[in-house]
Coordinates of C-alpha atoms and ligand atoms in Angstrom, one line a residue:
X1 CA 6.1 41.7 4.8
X2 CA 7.8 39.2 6.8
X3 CA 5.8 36.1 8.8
X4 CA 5.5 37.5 11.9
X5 CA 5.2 34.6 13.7
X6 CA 8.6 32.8 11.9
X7 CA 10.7 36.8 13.4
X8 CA 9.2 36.4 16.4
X9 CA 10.1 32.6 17.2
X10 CA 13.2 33.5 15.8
X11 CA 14.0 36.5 18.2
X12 CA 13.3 34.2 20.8
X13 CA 15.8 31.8 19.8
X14 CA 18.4 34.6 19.5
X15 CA 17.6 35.5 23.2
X16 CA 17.8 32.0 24.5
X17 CA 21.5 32.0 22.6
X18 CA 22.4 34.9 23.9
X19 CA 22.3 34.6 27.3
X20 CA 25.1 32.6 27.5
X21 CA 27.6 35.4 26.6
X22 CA 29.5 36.4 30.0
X23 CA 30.3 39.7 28.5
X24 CA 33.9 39.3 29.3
X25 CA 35.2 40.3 25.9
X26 CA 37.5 37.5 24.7
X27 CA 36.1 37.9 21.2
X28 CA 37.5 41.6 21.5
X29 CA 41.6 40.4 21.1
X30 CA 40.9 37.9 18.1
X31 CA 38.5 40.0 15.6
X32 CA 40.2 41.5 12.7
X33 CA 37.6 44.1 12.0
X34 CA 38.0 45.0 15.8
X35 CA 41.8 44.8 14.7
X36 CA 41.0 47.6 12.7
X37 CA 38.2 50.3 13.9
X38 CA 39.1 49.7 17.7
X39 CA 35.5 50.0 17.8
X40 CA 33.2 48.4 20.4
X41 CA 29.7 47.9 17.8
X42 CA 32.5 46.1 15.4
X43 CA 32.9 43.0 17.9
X44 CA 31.4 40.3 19.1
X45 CA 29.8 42.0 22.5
X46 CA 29.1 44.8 20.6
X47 CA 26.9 42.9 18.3
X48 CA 25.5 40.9 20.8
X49 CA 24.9 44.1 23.4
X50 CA 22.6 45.4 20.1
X51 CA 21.1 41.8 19.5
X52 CA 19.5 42.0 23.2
X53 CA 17.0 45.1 21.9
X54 CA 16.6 43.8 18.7
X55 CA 12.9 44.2 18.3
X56 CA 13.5 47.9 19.8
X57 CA 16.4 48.7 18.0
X58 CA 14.9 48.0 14.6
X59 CA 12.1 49.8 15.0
X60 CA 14.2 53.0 16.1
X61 CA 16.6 52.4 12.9
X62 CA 16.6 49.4 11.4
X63 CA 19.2 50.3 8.8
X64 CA 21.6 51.1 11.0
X65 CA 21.1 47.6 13.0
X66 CA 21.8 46.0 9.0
X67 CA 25.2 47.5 8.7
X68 CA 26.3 47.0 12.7
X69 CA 25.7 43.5 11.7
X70 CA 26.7 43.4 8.1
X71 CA 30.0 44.6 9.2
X72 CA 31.3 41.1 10.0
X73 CA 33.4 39.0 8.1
X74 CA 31.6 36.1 9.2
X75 CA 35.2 34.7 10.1
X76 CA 34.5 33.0 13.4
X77 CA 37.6 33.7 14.5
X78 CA 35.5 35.3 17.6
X79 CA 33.2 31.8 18.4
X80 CA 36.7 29.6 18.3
X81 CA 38.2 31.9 21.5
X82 CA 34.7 32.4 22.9
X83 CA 34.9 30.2 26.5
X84 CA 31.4 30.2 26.9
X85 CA 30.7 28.5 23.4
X86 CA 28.4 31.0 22.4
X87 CA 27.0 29.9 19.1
X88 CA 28.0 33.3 17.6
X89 CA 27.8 32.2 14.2
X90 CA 24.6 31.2 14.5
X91 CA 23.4 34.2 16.1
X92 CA 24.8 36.5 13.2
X93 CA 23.2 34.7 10.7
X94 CA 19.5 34.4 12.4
X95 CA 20.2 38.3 13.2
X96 CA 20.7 38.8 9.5
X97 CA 17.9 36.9 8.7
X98 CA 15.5 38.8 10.9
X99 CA 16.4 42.2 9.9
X100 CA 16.7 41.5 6.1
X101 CA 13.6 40.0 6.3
X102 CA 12.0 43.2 8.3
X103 CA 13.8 45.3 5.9
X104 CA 13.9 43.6 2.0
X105 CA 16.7 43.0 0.0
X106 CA 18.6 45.7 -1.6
X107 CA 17.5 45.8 -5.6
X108 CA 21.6 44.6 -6.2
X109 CA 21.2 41.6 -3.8
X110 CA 17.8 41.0 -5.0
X111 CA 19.4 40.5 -8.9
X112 CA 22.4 38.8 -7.8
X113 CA 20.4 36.2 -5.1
X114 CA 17.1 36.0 -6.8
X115 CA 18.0 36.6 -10.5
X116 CA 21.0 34.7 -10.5
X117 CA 22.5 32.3 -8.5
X118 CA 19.7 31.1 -8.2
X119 CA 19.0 29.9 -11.5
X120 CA 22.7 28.3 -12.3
X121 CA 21.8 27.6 -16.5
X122 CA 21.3 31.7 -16.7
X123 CA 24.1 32.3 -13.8
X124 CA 26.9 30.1 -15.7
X125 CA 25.5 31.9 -19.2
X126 CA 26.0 35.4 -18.2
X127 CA 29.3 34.5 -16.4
X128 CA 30.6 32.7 -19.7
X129 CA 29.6 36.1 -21.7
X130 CA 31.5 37.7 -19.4
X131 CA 35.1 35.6 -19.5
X132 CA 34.9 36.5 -23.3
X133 CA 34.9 39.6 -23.0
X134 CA 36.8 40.2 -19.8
X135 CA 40.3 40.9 -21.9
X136 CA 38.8 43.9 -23.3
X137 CA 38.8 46.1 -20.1
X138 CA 41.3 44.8 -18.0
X139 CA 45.2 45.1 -18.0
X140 CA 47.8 42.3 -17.1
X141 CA 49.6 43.0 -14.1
X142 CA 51.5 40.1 -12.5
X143 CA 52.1 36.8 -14.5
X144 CA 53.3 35.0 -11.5
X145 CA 49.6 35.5 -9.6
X146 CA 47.9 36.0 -13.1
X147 CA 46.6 39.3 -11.5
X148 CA 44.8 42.3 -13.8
X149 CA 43.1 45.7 -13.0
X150 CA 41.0 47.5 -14.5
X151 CA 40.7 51.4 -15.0
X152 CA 37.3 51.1 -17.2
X153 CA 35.5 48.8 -13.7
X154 CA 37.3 51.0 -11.7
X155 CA 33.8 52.6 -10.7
X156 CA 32.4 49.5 -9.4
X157 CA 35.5 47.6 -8.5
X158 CA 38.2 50.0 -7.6
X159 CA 41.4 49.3 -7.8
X160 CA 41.5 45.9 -7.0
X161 CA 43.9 43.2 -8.9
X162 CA 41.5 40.7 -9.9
X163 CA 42.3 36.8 -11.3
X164 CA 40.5 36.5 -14.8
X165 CA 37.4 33.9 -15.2
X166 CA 38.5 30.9 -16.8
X167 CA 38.1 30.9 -20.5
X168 CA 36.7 27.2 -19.9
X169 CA 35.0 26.7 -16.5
X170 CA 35.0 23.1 -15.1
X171 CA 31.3 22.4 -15.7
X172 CA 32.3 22.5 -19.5
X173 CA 35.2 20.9 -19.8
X174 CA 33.6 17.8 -17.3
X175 CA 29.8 18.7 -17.3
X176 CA 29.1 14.9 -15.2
X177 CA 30.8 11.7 -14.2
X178 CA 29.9 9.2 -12.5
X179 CA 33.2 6.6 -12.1
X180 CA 33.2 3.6 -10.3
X181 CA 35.3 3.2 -7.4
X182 CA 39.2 1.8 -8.2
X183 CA 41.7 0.4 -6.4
X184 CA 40.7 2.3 -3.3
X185 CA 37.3 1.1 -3.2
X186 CA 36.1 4.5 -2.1
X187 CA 33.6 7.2 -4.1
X188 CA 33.1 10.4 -3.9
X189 CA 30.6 12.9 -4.9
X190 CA 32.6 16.1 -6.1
X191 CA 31.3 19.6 -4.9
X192 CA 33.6 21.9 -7.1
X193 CA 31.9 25.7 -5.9
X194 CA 31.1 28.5 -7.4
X195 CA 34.6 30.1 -7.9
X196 CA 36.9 26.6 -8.2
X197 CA 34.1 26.0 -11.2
X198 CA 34.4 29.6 -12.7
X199 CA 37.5 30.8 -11.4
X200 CA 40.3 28.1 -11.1
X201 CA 39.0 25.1 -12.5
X202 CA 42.5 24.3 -12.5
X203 CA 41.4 23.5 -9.1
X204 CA 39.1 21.0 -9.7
X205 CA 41.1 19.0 -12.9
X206 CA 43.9 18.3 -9.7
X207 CA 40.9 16.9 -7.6
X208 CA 40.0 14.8 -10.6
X209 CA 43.2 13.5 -11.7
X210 CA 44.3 12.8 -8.0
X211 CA 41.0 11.1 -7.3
X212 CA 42.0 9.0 -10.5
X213 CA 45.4 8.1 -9.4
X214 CA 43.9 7.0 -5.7
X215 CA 41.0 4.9 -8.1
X216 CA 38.7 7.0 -6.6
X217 CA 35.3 7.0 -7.7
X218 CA 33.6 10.0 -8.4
X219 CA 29.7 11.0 -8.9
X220 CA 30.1 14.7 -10.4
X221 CA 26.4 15.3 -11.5
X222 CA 25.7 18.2 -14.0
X223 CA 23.6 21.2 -12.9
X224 CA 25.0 22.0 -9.6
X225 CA 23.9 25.1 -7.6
X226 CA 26.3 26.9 -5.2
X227 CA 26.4 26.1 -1.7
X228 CA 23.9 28.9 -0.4
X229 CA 26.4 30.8 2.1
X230 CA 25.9 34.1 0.0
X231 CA 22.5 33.7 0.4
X232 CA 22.3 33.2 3.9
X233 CA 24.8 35.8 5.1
X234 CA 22.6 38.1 3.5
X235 CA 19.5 37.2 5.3
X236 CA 18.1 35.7 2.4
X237 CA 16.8 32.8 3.9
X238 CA 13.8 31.9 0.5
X239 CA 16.9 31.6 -1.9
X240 CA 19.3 29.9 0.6
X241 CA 16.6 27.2 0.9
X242 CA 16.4 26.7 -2.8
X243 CA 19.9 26.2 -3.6
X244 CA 20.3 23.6 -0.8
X245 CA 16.9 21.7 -1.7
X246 CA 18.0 21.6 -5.7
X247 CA 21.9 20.2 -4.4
X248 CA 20.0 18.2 -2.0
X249 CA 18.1 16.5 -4.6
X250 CA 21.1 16.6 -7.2
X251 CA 23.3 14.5 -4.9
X252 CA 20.6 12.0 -3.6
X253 CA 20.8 10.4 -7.2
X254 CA 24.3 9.3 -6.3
X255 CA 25.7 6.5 -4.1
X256 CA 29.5 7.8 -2.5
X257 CA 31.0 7.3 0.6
X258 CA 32.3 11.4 0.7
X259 CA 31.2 14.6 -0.1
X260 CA 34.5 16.4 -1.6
X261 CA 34.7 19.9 -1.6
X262 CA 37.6 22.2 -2.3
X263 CA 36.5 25.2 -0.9
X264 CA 36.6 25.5 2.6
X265 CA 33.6 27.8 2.8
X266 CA 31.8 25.2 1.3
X267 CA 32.5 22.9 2.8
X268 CA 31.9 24.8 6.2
X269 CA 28.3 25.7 5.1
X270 CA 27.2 22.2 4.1
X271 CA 28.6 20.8 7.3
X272 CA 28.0 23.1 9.6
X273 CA 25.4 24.9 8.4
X274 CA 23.2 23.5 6.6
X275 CA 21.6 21.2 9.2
X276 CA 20.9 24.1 11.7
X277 CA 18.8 25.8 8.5
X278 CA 16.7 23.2 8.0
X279 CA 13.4 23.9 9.4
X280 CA 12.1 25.0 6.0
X281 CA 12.4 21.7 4.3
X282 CA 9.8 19.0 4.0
X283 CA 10.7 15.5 5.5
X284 CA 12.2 14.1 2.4
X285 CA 14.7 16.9 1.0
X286 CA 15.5 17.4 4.9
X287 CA 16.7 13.7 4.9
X288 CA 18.9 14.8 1.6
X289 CA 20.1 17.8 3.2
X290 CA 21.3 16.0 6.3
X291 CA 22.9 13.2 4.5
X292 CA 24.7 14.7 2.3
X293 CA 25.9 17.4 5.0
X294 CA 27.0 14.5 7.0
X295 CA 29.2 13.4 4.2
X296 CA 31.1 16.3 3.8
X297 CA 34.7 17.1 3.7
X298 CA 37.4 19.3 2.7
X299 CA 39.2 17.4 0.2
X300 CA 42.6 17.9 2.0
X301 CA 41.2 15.6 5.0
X302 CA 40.0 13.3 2.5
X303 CA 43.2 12.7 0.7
X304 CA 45.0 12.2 3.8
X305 CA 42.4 11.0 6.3
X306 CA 40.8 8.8 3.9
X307 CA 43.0 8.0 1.2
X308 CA 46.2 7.6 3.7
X309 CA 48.5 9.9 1.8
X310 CA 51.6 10.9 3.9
X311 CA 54.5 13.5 3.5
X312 CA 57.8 12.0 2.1
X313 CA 60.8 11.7 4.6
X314 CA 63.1 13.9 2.9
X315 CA 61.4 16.7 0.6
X316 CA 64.9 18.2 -1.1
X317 CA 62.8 21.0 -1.4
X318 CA 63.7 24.3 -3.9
X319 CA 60.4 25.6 -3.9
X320 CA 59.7 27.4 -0.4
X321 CA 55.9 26.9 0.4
X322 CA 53.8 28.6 3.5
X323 CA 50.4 27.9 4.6
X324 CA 47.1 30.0 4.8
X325 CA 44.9 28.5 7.2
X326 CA 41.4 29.8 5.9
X327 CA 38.9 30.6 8.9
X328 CA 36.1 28.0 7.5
X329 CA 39.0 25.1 7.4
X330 CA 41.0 25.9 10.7
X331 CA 38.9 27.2 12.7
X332 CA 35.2 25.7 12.1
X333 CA 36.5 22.4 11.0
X334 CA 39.8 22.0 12.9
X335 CA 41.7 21.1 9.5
X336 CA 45.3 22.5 9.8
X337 CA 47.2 19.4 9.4
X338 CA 45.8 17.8 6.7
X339 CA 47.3 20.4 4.0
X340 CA 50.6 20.6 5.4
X341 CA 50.8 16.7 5.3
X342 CA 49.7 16.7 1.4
X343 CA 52.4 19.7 0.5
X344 CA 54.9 17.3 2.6
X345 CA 53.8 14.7 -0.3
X346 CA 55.4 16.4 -3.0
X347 CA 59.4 16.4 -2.3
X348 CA 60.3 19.5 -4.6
X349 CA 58.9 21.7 -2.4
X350 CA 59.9 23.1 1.2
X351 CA 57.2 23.9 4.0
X352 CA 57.9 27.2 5.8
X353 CA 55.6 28.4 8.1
X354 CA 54.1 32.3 8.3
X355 CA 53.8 34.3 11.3
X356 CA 49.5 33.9 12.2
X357 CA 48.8 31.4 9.7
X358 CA 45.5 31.1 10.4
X359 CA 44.6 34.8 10.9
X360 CA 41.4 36.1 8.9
X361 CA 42.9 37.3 5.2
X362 CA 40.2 39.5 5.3
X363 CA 38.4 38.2 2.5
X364 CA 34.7 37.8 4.1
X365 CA 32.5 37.0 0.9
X366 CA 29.8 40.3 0.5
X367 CA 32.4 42.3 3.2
X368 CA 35.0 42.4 0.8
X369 CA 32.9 44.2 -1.5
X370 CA 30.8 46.3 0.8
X371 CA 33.7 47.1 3.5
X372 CA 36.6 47.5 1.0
X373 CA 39.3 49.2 2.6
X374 CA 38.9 47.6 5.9
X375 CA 39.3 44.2 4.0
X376 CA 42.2 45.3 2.6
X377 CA 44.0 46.7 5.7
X378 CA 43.3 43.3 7.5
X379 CA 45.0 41.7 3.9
X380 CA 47.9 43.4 3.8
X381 CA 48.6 41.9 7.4
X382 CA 48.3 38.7 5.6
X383 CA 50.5 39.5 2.8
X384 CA 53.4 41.3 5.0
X385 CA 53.5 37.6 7.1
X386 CA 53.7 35.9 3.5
X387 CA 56.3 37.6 2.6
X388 CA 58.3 38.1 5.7
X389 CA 58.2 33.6 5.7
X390 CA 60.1 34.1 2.4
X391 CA 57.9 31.6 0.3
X392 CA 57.7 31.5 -3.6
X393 CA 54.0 30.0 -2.9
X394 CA 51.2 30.6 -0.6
X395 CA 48.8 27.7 -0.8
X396 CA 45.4 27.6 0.6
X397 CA 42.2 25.5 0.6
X398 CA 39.6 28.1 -0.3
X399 CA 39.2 29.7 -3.5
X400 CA 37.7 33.6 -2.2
X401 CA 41.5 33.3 0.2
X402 CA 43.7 32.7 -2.9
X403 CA 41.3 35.8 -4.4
X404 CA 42.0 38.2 -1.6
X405 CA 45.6 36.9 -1.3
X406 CA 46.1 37.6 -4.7
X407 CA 45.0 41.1 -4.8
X408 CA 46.6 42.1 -1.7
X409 CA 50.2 40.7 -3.2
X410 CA 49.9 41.4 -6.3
X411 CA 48.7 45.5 -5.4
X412 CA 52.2 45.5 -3.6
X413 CA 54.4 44.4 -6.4
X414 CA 55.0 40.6 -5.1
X415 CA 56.0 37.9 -6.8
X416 CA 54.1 34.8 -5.1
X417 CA 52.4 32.2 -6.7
X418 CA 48.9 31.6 -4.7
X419 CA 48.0 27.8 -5.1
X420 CA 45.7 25.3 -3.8
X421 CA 47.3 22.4 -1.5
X422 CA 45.4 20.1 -4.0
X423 CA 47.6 21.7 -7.2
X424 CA 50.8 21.0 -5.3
X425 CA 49.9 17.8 -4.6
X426 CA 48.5 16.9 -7.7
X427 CA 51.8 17.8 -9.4
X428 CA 53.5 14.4 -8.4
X429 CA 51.1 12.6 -10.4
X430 CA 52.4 11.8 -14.1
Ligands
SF4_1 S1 34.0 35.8 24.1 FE1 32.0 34.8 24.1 S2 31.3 35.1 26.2 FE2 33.0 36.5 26.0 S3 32.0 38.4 25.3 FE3 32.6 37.3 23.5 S4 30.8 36.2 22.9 FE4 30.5 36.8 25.0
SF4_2 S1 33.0 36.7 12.9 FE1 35.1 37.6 12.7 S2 34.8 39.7 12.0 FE2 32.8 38.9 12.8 S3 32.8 39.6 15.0 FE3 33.6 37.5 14.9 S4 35.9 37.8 14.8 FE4 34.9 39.7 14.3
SF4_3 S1 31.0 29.2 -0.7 FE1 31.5 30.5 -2.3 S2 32.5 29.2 -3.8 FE2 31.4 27.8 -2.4 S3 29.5 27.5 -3.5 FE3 29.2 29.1 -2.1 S4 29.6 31.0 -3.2 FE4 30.3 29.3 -4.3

């Protein structure tokens, strides 16, 4: 069982966070889950109402304290309207820790956390295994999104449209670099993520080849781990620490001025994050931890903030392209410009903007998998604005939106191309 002493110091924190929630339910009109169940225990105030007996409550039921609080996209969508600044975010995740802690890991979790990500050499094996065989049991649906479904996964996937794994993730096609700054004079170290690495390393090759044309150095060391979030939104607070230490480390043996990531929720948890986890570390890796989360940035910002790239003065447009704002980039970082202004850069296409932009697409890591069809009904918001702005495109900076956004269109029959700013952009480089 759990340190007792580590719950209780941490149930005190919780109470000293808490008590700066007025109770006056702003929270209530932003939360998309809320949206949804119109239920009380689904918000904010609910959560927090339960959070005050915690010690109580999990003795009386402790699994029904996990999935009040696993029911949570994690969005904060609820902390950016909150007046009182609760640290809500930070209070949800300490919760989770304390009751998965109390409680264990399910035996799924523990495989996936412990027996996996955690180990990236067997994680990218297994994955690879799959992408080869992946054709076998799934069905193309929409070429435009590059959507399939599958009846035989149906069991443990439903009927979701899924995007493929790449047949060649980005760790094998670039497995290091280390470049020396160009014209620019800048480096950066390169953080591709799980999914851009797996999923759309298409992703990443833009980064690269617009990080080329900037001569921008970049340190891409082999044998990255992923960024922890899925480990720490499930209370898994031992595995979380190990993926951070081994990046920590990883990234110390380069010299850049930037930490580039092009997943928001990355970059979200390495900056915001990461140094309020840090208690577990010794003196040294918790020096590596904080530099490098000091470093960080979306790689939107970067291109524009840093590298000074503006929007052309008279886009002749043709292709119509609208804007997801993902929670971790609009709302926890305040980046909503930046992509806009690189999508401005590239003169084919035509920025129109969707009705709530930066509401939650319902995605939510773990949620999406665990709370399916309340994911989906907060999606399908998302796609009806998408469509209703009349866009060929949707672009967004994080790699789990364009996933949900491409189910979501793609189970209604649409024909929208979901991109990454980064891919636009990187299209007016010959
Ligand atoms: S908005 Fe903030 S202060 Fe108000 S109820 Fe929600 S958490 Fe508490
Ligand atoms: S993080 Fe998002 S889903 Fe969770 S309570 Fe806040 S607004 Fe609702
Ligand atoms: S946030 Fe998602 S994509 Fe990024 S490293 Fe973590 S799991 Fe991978």
């Amino acid at each position: 069982m759990a340190d007792l002493h580590k719950l209780a110091q941490m149930l005190q924190e919780l109470d000293d966070q808490m008590v700066a929630c007025m109770k006056c339910g702003m929270c209530q009109a932003v939360c998309p889950v809320f949206a949804e169940s119109l239920n009380e225990a689904d918000v904010t105030r609910g959560k927090i109402a339960l959070l005050e007996n915690l010690a109580k409550e999990m003795i009386a039921d402790a699994k029904g304290v996990q999935e009040k609080l696993n029911k949570c996209l994690l969005c904060g969508s609820c902390a950016a309207n909150c007046p009182s600044g609760v640290k809500i975010m930070d209070i949800f995740l300490k919760a989770r820790i304390i009751v998965n802690t109390y409680m264990g890991l399910s035996p799924v979790k523990k495989v996936i956390l412990k027996g996996m990500l955690t180990r990236p050499a067997l994680f990218n094996s297994l994955v690879s295994v799959a992408a080869r065989f992946q054709g076998v049991f799934s069905t193309p649906v929409n070429e435009i999104i590059g959507s399939s479904c599958s009846q035989w996964l149906s069991p443990v996937i439903g009927d979701r449209h899924f995007l493929g794994l790449a047949k060649e993730p980005l760790h094998s096609a670039v497995p290091s670099l280390d470049s020396a700054p160009g014209a620019s004079g800048l480096k950066v170290a390169f953080f591709p993520g799980c999914v851009v690495d797996k999923m759309f390393p298409r992703v990443g090759h833009a980064v690269l080849k617009v990080m080329a044309h900037h001569g921008v150095g970049v340190y891409l060391p082999a044998g990255q781990s992923c960024c922890g979030i899925p480990a720490l939104s499930s209370g898994d607070r031992d595995s979380y620490e190990k993926l951070v230490a081994a990046n920590a480390r990883l990234f110390a043996k380069g010299r850049f001025d930037a930490l580039v990531t092009p997943c928001a929720t990355c970059t979200a948890t390495i900056k915001e994050l990461w140094p309020k986890f840090v208690d577990g570390f010794d003196a040294t890796t918790k020096a590596q931890v904080l530099a490098m989360s000091e470093k960080a940035m979306d790689v939107n910002q970067f291109l524009v903030d840093k590298v000074g790239v503006t929007a052309v003065d008279k886009p002749t447009g043709g292709t119509r392209v609208t804007v997801h704002d993902p929670c971790h980039l609009a709302k926890s970082l305040g980046v909503r410009k930046q992509p806009r202004t690189l999508l401005g850069a590239n003169r084919d296409y035509e920025l129109v903007e969707m009705a709530e932009a930066d509401r939650c697409c319902g995605c939510g890591g773990s949620f999406n998998l665990a709370h399916y069809e309340v994911s989906r009904s907060i999606g399908r918001r998302k796609r009806d604005n998408i469509v209703a702005s009349k866009a060929d495109v949707v672009a967004t900076g994080c790699p789990a939106c364009m996933m949900q956004i491409s189910d979501m269109l793609s189970q209604a029959g649409d024909r929208i191309a979901v991109r990454h700013p980064v891919e636009i952009y990187a299209e007016t480089i010959d």
